[in-house]
Amino acid sequence: MDTNATPERAAGGSATADQAEQIKGVARGDSPVPLSVLDLSTVGTQHTPSDALRTTTELARSVEAWGFQRMWVAEHHGMPGIASSAPAVVIAHLAAHTSTLRLGSGGVMLPNHAPLVVAEQFGTLQALHPGRIDLGIGRAPGTDQATARALRRTTGPLSADDFPQQLGELMAFLGDDFPIDHPYAAIQSVPNGPVPPIWLLGSSGFSAQLAGALGLPFAFAHHFSAQNTLPALDLYRQSFQPSAVLDEPYALIGVQAVAADTDEEALDIIRPVALSMLRLRRGMPGKQPTRQEAREYAYTELEQGFVDSWLAEAVYGSPEKVRAELDELRERTGVQELMLTANVPDRDAKLHSFELVAKSYRMI
C-alpha cells in the first residue's frame, strides 16, 4: 500500500481562526477553563440500556443549558454496563435533541473501523449539524481481544502499529486530500464539506507525541491513567508543531467527578463505579452494581488497595470540595479544558452532580 497519505501531510500549514475557534472552548461563570462532559451511558443492574440512553439524552439537554462546552460519548464493546457502543448513532440522537452543545466521540477507536466509514459517518454528522461535531480518535480496541477480532473481521494478531497510516487515510478522506498517485485518490467520501475538528485521545505517550507532531488537540484519559497524565501532557507540548488546525497546544483531560450535597453521599454514589472498575480489571465486565452492593461487598486486601487507589484519583464530594480539587488539578496539569465524567446509572444523581458543579462555578 502506498503510504503517501500521511497524517503529517494532511495536517500541515498554518491555523485558521475558524478551525481554532471550534476546538478552543469558552470558560463560563467563575471557571478558569471550559468545562465539558464525557458520558458512557452507564447501565446499572436495575436499569436497561434504554434507561441509560434516555439519561444521556437528558444530560445533554441539561449541560447545554448549564453552560458546558461539549459532550462526548465513548466507544466500548462487549460491556453490559456501557450502552454507547455506537458513538455516531448516539451523537446523531443527541444533536437532534440539542441546539448549541458541541457533540463528539471520546472516542472512535479507529483500528476497529475502515477510515472511509468513519469519514462518511462524521461527514454526515457535520452535514446534519454544521459546526457542532468533534471527532475524537483513539487507537485502543475498547474491548477484549475476541470482540476486537470480530469487529475487525480477522483471526490474526491484533496491532495498532498502522494507526498513523489509518489516521492519515481518515484525514485525507475527510479533506479530499489524497496525493494524486495514491490508490484512493479517486475515492470521495460523501457527504464532504467542512472537516470536523479531529482530536487524538490517549492514556499513554504514543498519541500525545503524535498529536503534538500533527498539531492536533489532545485529550488525555486522566480518569483511568492518572499516573501517566503529566508525562503525556509534557510530551504533547514538547512535540507540538503548529499546523493548519492549531498554532499552539490545546489539551483537555478526562476527570471522574461526582458532586453531591455532602461528602458522604458523594462517596456512596461513586463507590459502585470503583467496584465496577475493579471487576473490569479482573476481566469480569458487567452492569454497574447498586450502592448497597458496593457498601456490602467483602473486599480482599488487594481489592481494597485497588479501590482506594482509584478513588484517590477521582474527584468527589460536596460542590465546594469538588471545585477546589478540580481547580488544583487544572493548575497542576496546565490543561486548557476539563472534561468531567460521572459514570453512574442513577439519573437523578448524575444530573444533580453536574448541576452542582455548574452552580459551584456560577455558570448558572
GROMACS .gro file of C-alpha atoms in nm:
model
  364
    1MET     CA    1   0.000   0.000   0.000
    2ASP     CA    2   0.124   0.345  -0.089
    3THR     CA    3   0.154   0.542   0.235
    4ASN     CA    4   0.186   0.892   0.090
    5ALA     CA    5  -0.135   0.994   0.267
    6THR     CA    6   0.045   1.050   0.594
    7PRO     CA    7  -0.111   1.248   0.877
    8GLU     CA    8   0.183   1.489   0.862
    9ARG     CA    9   0.087   1.585   0.508
   10ALA     CA   10  -0.279   1.625   0.597
   11ALA     CA   11  -0.212   1.849   0.898
   12GLY     CA   12   0.048   2.084   0.754
   13GLY     CA   13   0.005   2.461   0.718
   14SER     CA   14  -0.094   2.747   0.944
   15ALA     CA   15  -0.403   2.758   1.162
   16THR     CA   16  -0.723   2.931   1.057
   17ALA     CA   17  -0.939   3.121   1.305
   18ASP     CA   18  -1.248   2.910   1.233
   19GLN     CA   19  -1.071   2.580   1.299
   20ALA     CA   20  -0.916   2.702   1.622
   21GLU     CA   21  -1.244   2.851   1.746
   22GLN     CA   22  -1.421   2.516   1.704
   23ILE     CA   23  -1.155   2.350   1.917
   24LYS     CA   24  -1.099   2.607   2.188
   25GLY     CA   25  -1.379   2.630   2.438
   26VAL     CA   26  -1.528   2.922   2.625
   27ALA     CA   27  -1.493   2.943   3.003
   28ARG     CA   28  -1.819   3.040   3.169
   29GLY     CA   29  -1.906   3.170   3.511
   30ASP     CA   30  -1.611   3.163   3.752
   31SER     CA   31  -1.446   2.864   3.586
   32PRO     CA   32  -1.095   2.947   3.461
   33VAL     CA   33  -1.131   2.695   3.175
   34PRO     CA   34  -1.419   2.548   2.976
   35LEU     CA   35  -1.592   2.253   3.139
   36SER     CA   36  -1.714   1.962   2.927
   37VAL     CA   37  -1.873   1.621   2.972
   38LEU     CA   38  -1.785   1.262   2.882
   39ASP     CA   39  -2.070   1.013   2.915
   40LEU     CA   40  -2.068   0.635   2.875
   41SER     CA   41  -2.444   0.579   2.900
   42THR     CA   42  -2.384   0.373   3.214
   43VAL     CA   43  -2.618   0.077   3.269
   44GLY     CA   44  -2.682  -0.035   3.627
   45THR     CA   45  -2.814  -0.370   3.747
   46GLN     CA   46  -3.155  -0.209   3.798
   47HIS     CA   47  -3.154  -0.031   3.462
   48THR     CA   48  -3.183  -0.110   3.091
   49PRO     CA   49  -2.977   0.027   2.801
   50SER     CA   50  -3.285   0.232   2.706
   51ASP     CA   51  -3.282   0.388   3.055
   52ALA     CA   52  -2.913   0.471   3.017
   53LEU     CA   53  -2.953   0.632   2.676
   54ARG     CA   54  -3.253   0.835   2.794
   55THR     CA   55  -3.041   0.964   3.082
   56THR     CA   56  -2.761   1.052   2.840
   57THR     CA   57  -3.008   1.247   2.627
   58GLU     CA   58  -3.146   1.434   2.928
   59LEU     CA   59  -2.792   1.504   3.045
   60ALA     CA   60  -2.706   1.657   2.706
   61ARG     CA   61  -3.005   1.890   2.722
   62SER     CA   62  -2.919   1.988   3.078
   63VAL     CA   63  -2.547   2.055   3.040
   64GLU     CA   64  -2.620   2.262   2.730
   65ALA     CA   65  -2.845   2.484   2.942
   66TRP     CA   66  -2.587   2.495   3.222
   67GLY     CA   67  -2.304   2.626   3.003
   68PHE     CA   68  -2.084   2.321   2.946
   69GLN     CA   69  -1.872   2.340   2.631
   70ARG     CA   70  -1.908   1.997   2.473
   71MET     CA   71  -2.029   1.644   2.543
   72TRP     CA   72  -1.861   1.331   2.411
   73VAL     CA   73  -1.966   0.967   2.414
   74ALA     CA   74  -1.720   0.679   2.411
   75GLU     CA   75  -1.693   0.360   2.206
   76HIS     CA   76  -1.682   0.042   2.411
   77HIS     CA   77  -1.785  -0.308   2.306
   78GLY     CA   78  -1.891  -0.622   2.489
   79MET     CA   79  -1.951  -0.434   2.815
   80PRO     CA   80  -2.304  -0.479   2.956
   81GLY     CA   81  -2.256  -0.169   3.173
   82ILE     CA   82  -2.195   0.070   2.881
   83ALA     CA   83  -2.459   0.148   2.616
   84SER     CA   84  -2.253   0.383   2.397
   85SER     CA   85  -2.103   0.119   2.164
   86ALA     CA   86  -2.205   0.316   1.851
   87PRO     CA   87  -2.092   0.677   1.907
   88ALA     CA   88  -2.204   0.811   1.569
   89VAL     CA   89  -2.559   0.689   1.628
   90VAL     CA   90  -2.572   0.835   1.980
   91ILE     CA   91  -2.422   1.167   1.864
   92ALA     CA   92  -2.686   1.200   1.593
   93HIS     CA   93  -2.960   1.147   1.851
   94LEU     CA   94  -2.810   1.393   2.098
   95ALA     CA   95  -2.757   1.656   1.830
   96ALA     CA   96  -3.123   1.629   1.731
   97HIS     CA   97  -3.224   1.700   2.091
   98THR     CA   98  -2.991   1.997   2.148
   99SER     CA   99  -2.913   2.313   1.955
  100THR     CA  100  -2.577   2.463   2.058
  101LEU     CA  101  -2.382   2.199   2.254
  102ARG     CA  102  -2.077   2.058   2.073
  103LEU     CA  103  -2.103   1.680   2.046
  104GLY     CA  104  -1.842   1.423   1.963
  105SER     CA  105  -1.670   1.092   2.020
  106GLY     CA  106  -1.446   1.030   2.312
  107GLY     CA  107  -1.364   0.842   2.109
  108VAL     CA  108  -1.399   0.634   1.798
  109MET     CA  109  -1.146   0.350   1.819
  110LEU     CA  110  -1.004   0.379   1.469
  111PRO     CA  111  -0.841   0.031   1.443
  112ASN     CA  112  -1.193  -0.117   1.469
  113HIS     CA  113  -1.314   0.063   1.155
  114ALA     CA  114  -1.228   0.137   0.795
  115PRO     CA  115  -1.121   0.503   0.781
  116LEU     CA  116  -1.364   0.566   0.492
  117VAL     CA  117  -1.659   0.452   0.705
  118VAL     CA  118  -1.562   0.689   0.987
  119ALA     CA  119  -1.518   0.973   0.737
  120GLU     CA  120  -1.866   0.906   0.595
  121GLN     CA  121  -2.027   0.886   0.939
  122PHE     CA  122  -1.876   1.208   1.069
  123GLY     CA  123  -1.912   1.384   0.735
  124THR     CA  124  -2.283   1.304   0.762
  125LEU     CA  125  -2.299   1.430   1.120
  126GLN     CA  126  -2.121   1.751   1.020
  127ALA     CA  127  -2.363   1.800   0.729
  128LEU     CA  128  -2.662   1.749   0.957
  129HIS     CA  129  -2.527   1.968   1.238
  130PRO     CA  130  -2.268   2.209   1.090
  131GLY     CA  131  -2.004   2.336   1.329
  132ARG     CA  132  -2.116   2.124   1.626
  133ILE     CA  133  -1.930   1.796   1.575
  134ASP     CA  134  -1.597   1.677   1.720
  135LEU     CA  135  -1.419   1.362   1.604
  136GLY     CA  136  -1.214   1.215   1.885
  137ILE     CA  137  -0.994   0.926   1.771
  138GLY     CA  138  -0.831   0.655   1.980
  139ARG     CA  139  -0.610   0.359   1.891
  140ALA     CA  140  -0.711   0.115   2.167
  141PRO     CA  141  -0.967  -0.157   2.085
  142GLY     CA  142  -1.210  -0.051   2.358
  143THR     CA  143  -1.288  -0.415   2.430
  144ASP     CA  144  -1.140  -0.763   2.475
  145GLN     CA  145  -0.933  -0.932   2.205
  146ALA     CA  146  -1.203  -1.173   2.088
  147THR     CA  147  -1.452  -0.891   2.037
  148ALA     CA  148  -1.187  -0.678   1.866
  149ARG     CA  149  -1.124  -0.962   1.620
  150ALA     CA  150  -1.497  -0.983   1.549
  151LEU     CA  151  -1.507  -0.608   1.486
  152ARG     CA  152  -1.208  -0.621   1.255
  153ARG     CA  153  -1.315  -0.948   1.086
  154THR     CA  154  -0.981  -1.114   1.145
  155THR     CA  155  -0.843  -1.415   1.330
  156GLY     CA  156  -0.488  -1.284   1.317
  157PRO     CA  157  -0.289  -1.093   1.578
  158LEU     CA  158  -0.418  -0.752   1.681
  159SER     CA  159  -0.196  -0.450   1.639
  160ALA     CA  160  -0.223  -0.072   1.632
  161ASP     CA  161   0.110  -0.032   1.452
  162ASP     CA  162  -0.062   0.106   1.142
  163PHE     CA  163  -0.261   0.364   1.339
  164PRO     CA  164  -0.068   0.662   1.194
  165GLN     CA  165  -0.141   0.538   0.842
  166GLN     CA  166  -0.511   0.482   0.927
  167LEU     CA  167  -0.527   0.832   1.071
  168GLY     CA  168  -0.363   0.974   0.760
  169GLU     CA  169  -0.622   0.799   0.542
  170LEU     CA  170  -0.909   0.927   0.758
  171MET     CA  171  -0.782   1.285   0.739
  172ALA     CA  172  -0.730   1.256   0.364
  173PHE     CA  173  -1.081   1.119   0.311
  174LEU     CA  174  -1.232   1.400   0.521
  175GLY     CA  175  -1.028   1.667   0.345
  176ASP     CA  176  -1.042   1.510  -0.003
  177ASP     CA  177  -0.663   1.540   0.005
  178PHE     CA  178  -0.501   1.218  -0.116
  179PRO     CA  179  -0.187   1.254  -0.331
  180ILE     CA  180  -0.272   1.215  -0.698
  181ASP     CA  181  -0.082   0.885  -0.721
  182HIS     CA  182  -0.247   0.728  -0.414
  183PRO     CA  183  -0.468   0.420  -0.474
  184TYR     CA  184  -0.756   0.601  -0.302
  185ALA     CA  185  -0.715   0.930  -0.487
  186ALA     CA  186  -1.028   0.873  -0.699
  187ILE     CA  187  -1.244   0.780  -0.397
  188GLN     CA  188  -1.456   1.056  -0.248
  189SER     CA  189  -1.605   1.045   0.098
  190VAL     CA  190  -1.965   1.167   0.078
  191PRO     CA  191  -2.103   1.384   0.231
  192ASN     CA  192  -1.794   1.600   0.229
  193GLY     CA  193  -1.750   1.961   0.329
  194PRO     CA  194  -1.605   2.139   0.632
  195VAL     CA  195  -1.393   1.890   0.827
  196PRO     CA  196  -1.495   1.834   1.191
  197PRO     CA  197  -1.211   1.900   1.437
  198ILE     CA  198  -1.006   1.586   1.494
  199TRP     CA  199  -0.879   1.519   1.846
  200LEU     CA  200  -0.636   1.245   1.940
  201LEU     CA  201  -0.717   1.058   2.259
  202GLY     CA  202  -0.472   0.868   2.470
  203SER     CA  203  -0.374   0.718   2.803
  204SER     CA  204  -0.001   0.698   2.731
  205GLY     CA  205   0.268   0.881   2.541
  206PHE     CA  206   0.208   0.746   2.189
  207SER     CA  207  -0.098   0.954   2.100
  208ALA     CA  208   0.040   1.250   2.294
  209GLN     CA  209   0.351   1.261   2.077
  210LEU     CA  210   0.155   1.201   1.755
  211ALA     CA  211  -0.098   1.474   1.841
  212GLY     CA  212   0.187   1.715   1.907
  213ALA     CA  213   0.369   1.630   1.586
  214LEU     CA  214   0.049   1.683   1.385
  215GLY     CA  215  -0.053   2.000   1.565
  216LEU     CA  216  -0.385   1.846   1.675
  217PRO     CA  217  -0.573   1.894   2.003
  218PHE     CA  218  -0.510   1.620   2.261
  219ALA     CA  219  -0.742   1.460   2.516
  220PHE     CA  220  -0.584   1.252   2.792
  221ALA     CA  221  -0.771   0.987   2.992
  222HIS     CA  222  -0.670   1.103   3.339
  223HIS     CA  223  -0.976   0.927   3.481
  224PHE     CA  224  -0.820   0.584   3.427
  225SER     CA  225  -0.449   0.652   3.374
  226ALA     CA  226  -0.367   0.928   3.623
  227GLN     CA  227  -0.005   0.818   3.670
  228ASN     CA  228   0.065   0.897   3.304
  229THR     CA  229  -0.110   1.236   3.290
  230LEU     CA  230   0.180   1.474   3.348
  231PRO     CA  231   0.437   1.282   3.138
  232ALA     CA  232   0.190   1.258   2.845
  233LEU     CA  233   0.099   1.627   2.861
  234ASP     CA  234   0.467   1.723   2.875
  235LEU     CA  235   0.538   1.503   2.574
  236TYR     CA  236   0.246   1.658   2.383
  237ARG     CA  237   0.370   2.011   2.449
  238GLN     CA  238   0.731   1.929   2.369
  239SER     CA  239   0.630   1.757   2.044
  240PHE     CA  240   0.384   2.022   1.930
  241GLN     CA  241   0.427   2.169   1.582
  242PRO     CA  242   0.196   2.447   1.459
  243SER     CA  243  -0.045   2.323   1.193
  244ALA     CA  244  -0.346   2.414   0.982
  245VAL     CA  245  -0.550   2.330   1.290
  246LEU     CA  246  -0.371   2.496   1.584
  247ASP     CA  247  -0.093   2.747   1.635
  248GLU     CA  248  -0.034   2.631   1.993
  249PRO     CA  249  -0.110   2.321   2.205
  250TYR     CA  250  -0.464   2.264   2.329
  251ALA     CA  251  -0.518   1.981   2.576
  252LEU     CA  252  -0.800   1.858   2.792
  253ILE     CA  253  -0.813   1.576   3.046
  254GLY     CA  254  -1.098   1.345   3.142
  255VAL     CA  255  -1.175   1.350   3.514
  256GLN     CA  256  -1.401   1.119   3.713
  257ALA     CA  257  -1.602   1.372   3.913
  258VAL     CA  258  -1.911   1.326   4.129
  259ALA     CA  259  -2.062   1.608   4.331
  260ALA     CA  260  -2.337   1.560   4.589
  261ASP     CA  261  -2.485   1.758   4.874
  262THR     CA  262  -2.238   1.602   5.119
  263ASP     CA  263  -1.901   1.428   5.102
  264GLU     CA  264  -2.057   1.112   5.245
  265GLU     CA  265  -2.329   1.097   4.981
  266ALA     CA  266  -2.077   1.151   4.701
  267LEU     CA  267  -1.867   0.860   4.828
  268ASP     CA  268  -2.178   0.642   4.838
  269ILE     CA  269  -2.256   0.736   4.476
  270ILE     CA  270  -1.906   0.680   4.340
  271ARG     CA  271  -1.821   0.362   4.532
  272PRO     CA  272  -2.013   0.138   4.284
  273VAL     CA  273  -1.812   0.295   3.999
  274ALA     CA  274  -1.493   0.183   4.172
  275LEU     CA  275  -1.629  -0.168   4.221
  276SER     CA  276  -1.730  -0.180   3.856
  277MET     CA  277  -1.377  -0.078   3.756
  278LEU     CA  278  -1.234  -0.348   3.982
  279ARG     CA  279  -1.445  -0.611   3.811
  280LEU     CA  280  -1.348  -0.480   3.468
  281ARG     CA  281  -0.978  -0.503   3.555
  282ARG     CA  282  -1.037  -0.864   3.661
  283GLY     CA  283  -1.195  -0.944   3.324
  284MET     CA  284  -1.548  -0.950   3.463
  285PRO     CA  285  -1.732  -0.658   3.300
  286GLY     CA  286  -2.098  -0.626   3.387
  287LYS     CA  287  -2.372  -0.384   3.474
  288GLN     CA  288  -2.280  -0.139   3.745
  289PRO     CA  289  -2.367  -0.265   4.095
  290THR     CA  290  -2.604  -0.085   4.328
  291ARG     CA  291  -2.487   0.137   4.612
  292GLN     CA  292  -2.593  -0.126   4.863
  293GLU     CA  293  -2.396  -0.397   4.685
  294ALA     CA  294  -2.086  -0.177   4.684
  295ARG     CA  295  -2.131  -0.100   5.055
  296GLU     CA  296  -2.166  -0.466   5.148
  297TYR     CA  297  -1.904  -0.613   4.914
  298ALA     CA  298  -1.634  -0.808   5.102
  299TYR     CA  299  -1.314  -0.662   4.957
  300THR     CA  300  -0.991  -0.856   4.988
  301GLU     CA  301  -0.687  -0.657   5.094
  302LEU     CA  302  -0.567  -0.643   4.734
  303GLU     CA  303  -0.909  -0.536   4.607
  304GLN     CA  304  -0.939  -0.269   4.872
  305GLY     CA  305  -0.599  -0.136   4.770
  306PHE     CA  306  -0.716  -0.106   4.409
  307VAL     CA  307  -1.038   0.073   4.509
  308ASP     CA  308  -0.853   0.311   4.741
  309SER     CA  309  -0.603   0.393   4.467
  310TRP     CA  310  -0.880   0.451   4.211
  311LEU     CA  311  -1.078   0.673   4.449
  312ALA     CA  312  -0.765   0.874   4.528
  313GLU     CA  313  -0.750   0.988   4.164
  314ALA     CA  314  -1.123   1.062   4.137
  315VAL     CA  315  -1.282   1.392   4.240
  316TYR     CA  316  -1.590   1.355   4.461
  317GLY     CA  317  -1.760   1.529   4.749
  318SER     CA  318  -1.955   1.845   4.821
  319PRO     CA  319  -1.965   2.114   4.550
  320GLU     CA  320  -1.703   2.316   4.736
  321LYS     CA  321  -1.469   2.018   4.766
  322VAL     CA  322  -1.515   1.920   4.401
  323ARG     CA  323  -1.447   2.272   4.279
  324ALA     CA  324  -1.134   2.302   4.493
  325GLU     CA  325  -0.996   1.970   4.367
  326LEU     CA  326  -1.078   2.048   4.004
  327ASP     CA  327  -0.903   2.384   4.037
  328GLU     CA  328  -0.597   2.218   4.187
  329LEU     CA  329  -0.590   1.955   3.912
  330ARG     CA  330  -0.616   2.219   3.641
  331GLU     CA  331  -0.333   2.422   3.794
  332ARG     CA  332  -0.115   2.114   3.832
  333THR     CA  333  -0.167   1.993   3.475
  334GLY     CA  334  -0.197   2.329   3.297
  335VAL     CA  335  -0.469   2.197   3.065
  336GLN     CA  336  -0.697   2.428   2.869
  337GLU     CA  337  -1.016   2.231   2.940
  338LEU     CA  338  -1.159   1.980   3.187
  339MET     CA  339  -1.393   1.704   3.071
  340LEU     CA  340  -1.592   1.560   3.359
  341THR     CA  341  -1.739   1.213   3.366
  342ALA     CA  342  -1.976   1.072   3.626
  343ASN     CA  343  -2.018   0.708   3.535
  344VAL     CA  344  -2.326   0.648   3.747
  345PRO     CA  345  -2.651   0.498   3.616
  346ASP     CA  346  -2.873   0.686   3.861
  347ARG     CA  347  -3.042   0.961   3.657
  348ASP     CA  348  -3.109   1.194   3.948
  349ALA     CA  349  -2.762   1.157   4.100
  350LYS     CA  350  -2.591   1.216   3.764
  351LEU     CA  351  -2.792   1.524   3.673
  352HIS     CA  352  -2.762   1.665   4.023
  353SER     CA  353  -2.385   1.617   4.017
  354PHE     CA  354  -2.336   1.823   3.701
  355GLU     CA  355  -2.583   2.085   3.820
  356LEU     CA  356  -2.391   2.126   4.146
  357VAL     CA  357  -2.062   2.165   3.957
  358ALA     CA  358  -2.217   2.429   3.730
  359LYS     CA  359  -2.357   2.615   4.029
  360SER     CA  360  -2.026   2.598   4.215
  361TYR     CA  361  -1.864   2.785   3.924
  362ARG     CA  362  -2.159   3.025   3.892
  363MET     CA  363  -2.230   2.901   3.543
  364ILE     CA  364  -2.600   2.903   3.632
   0.00000   0.00000   0.00000
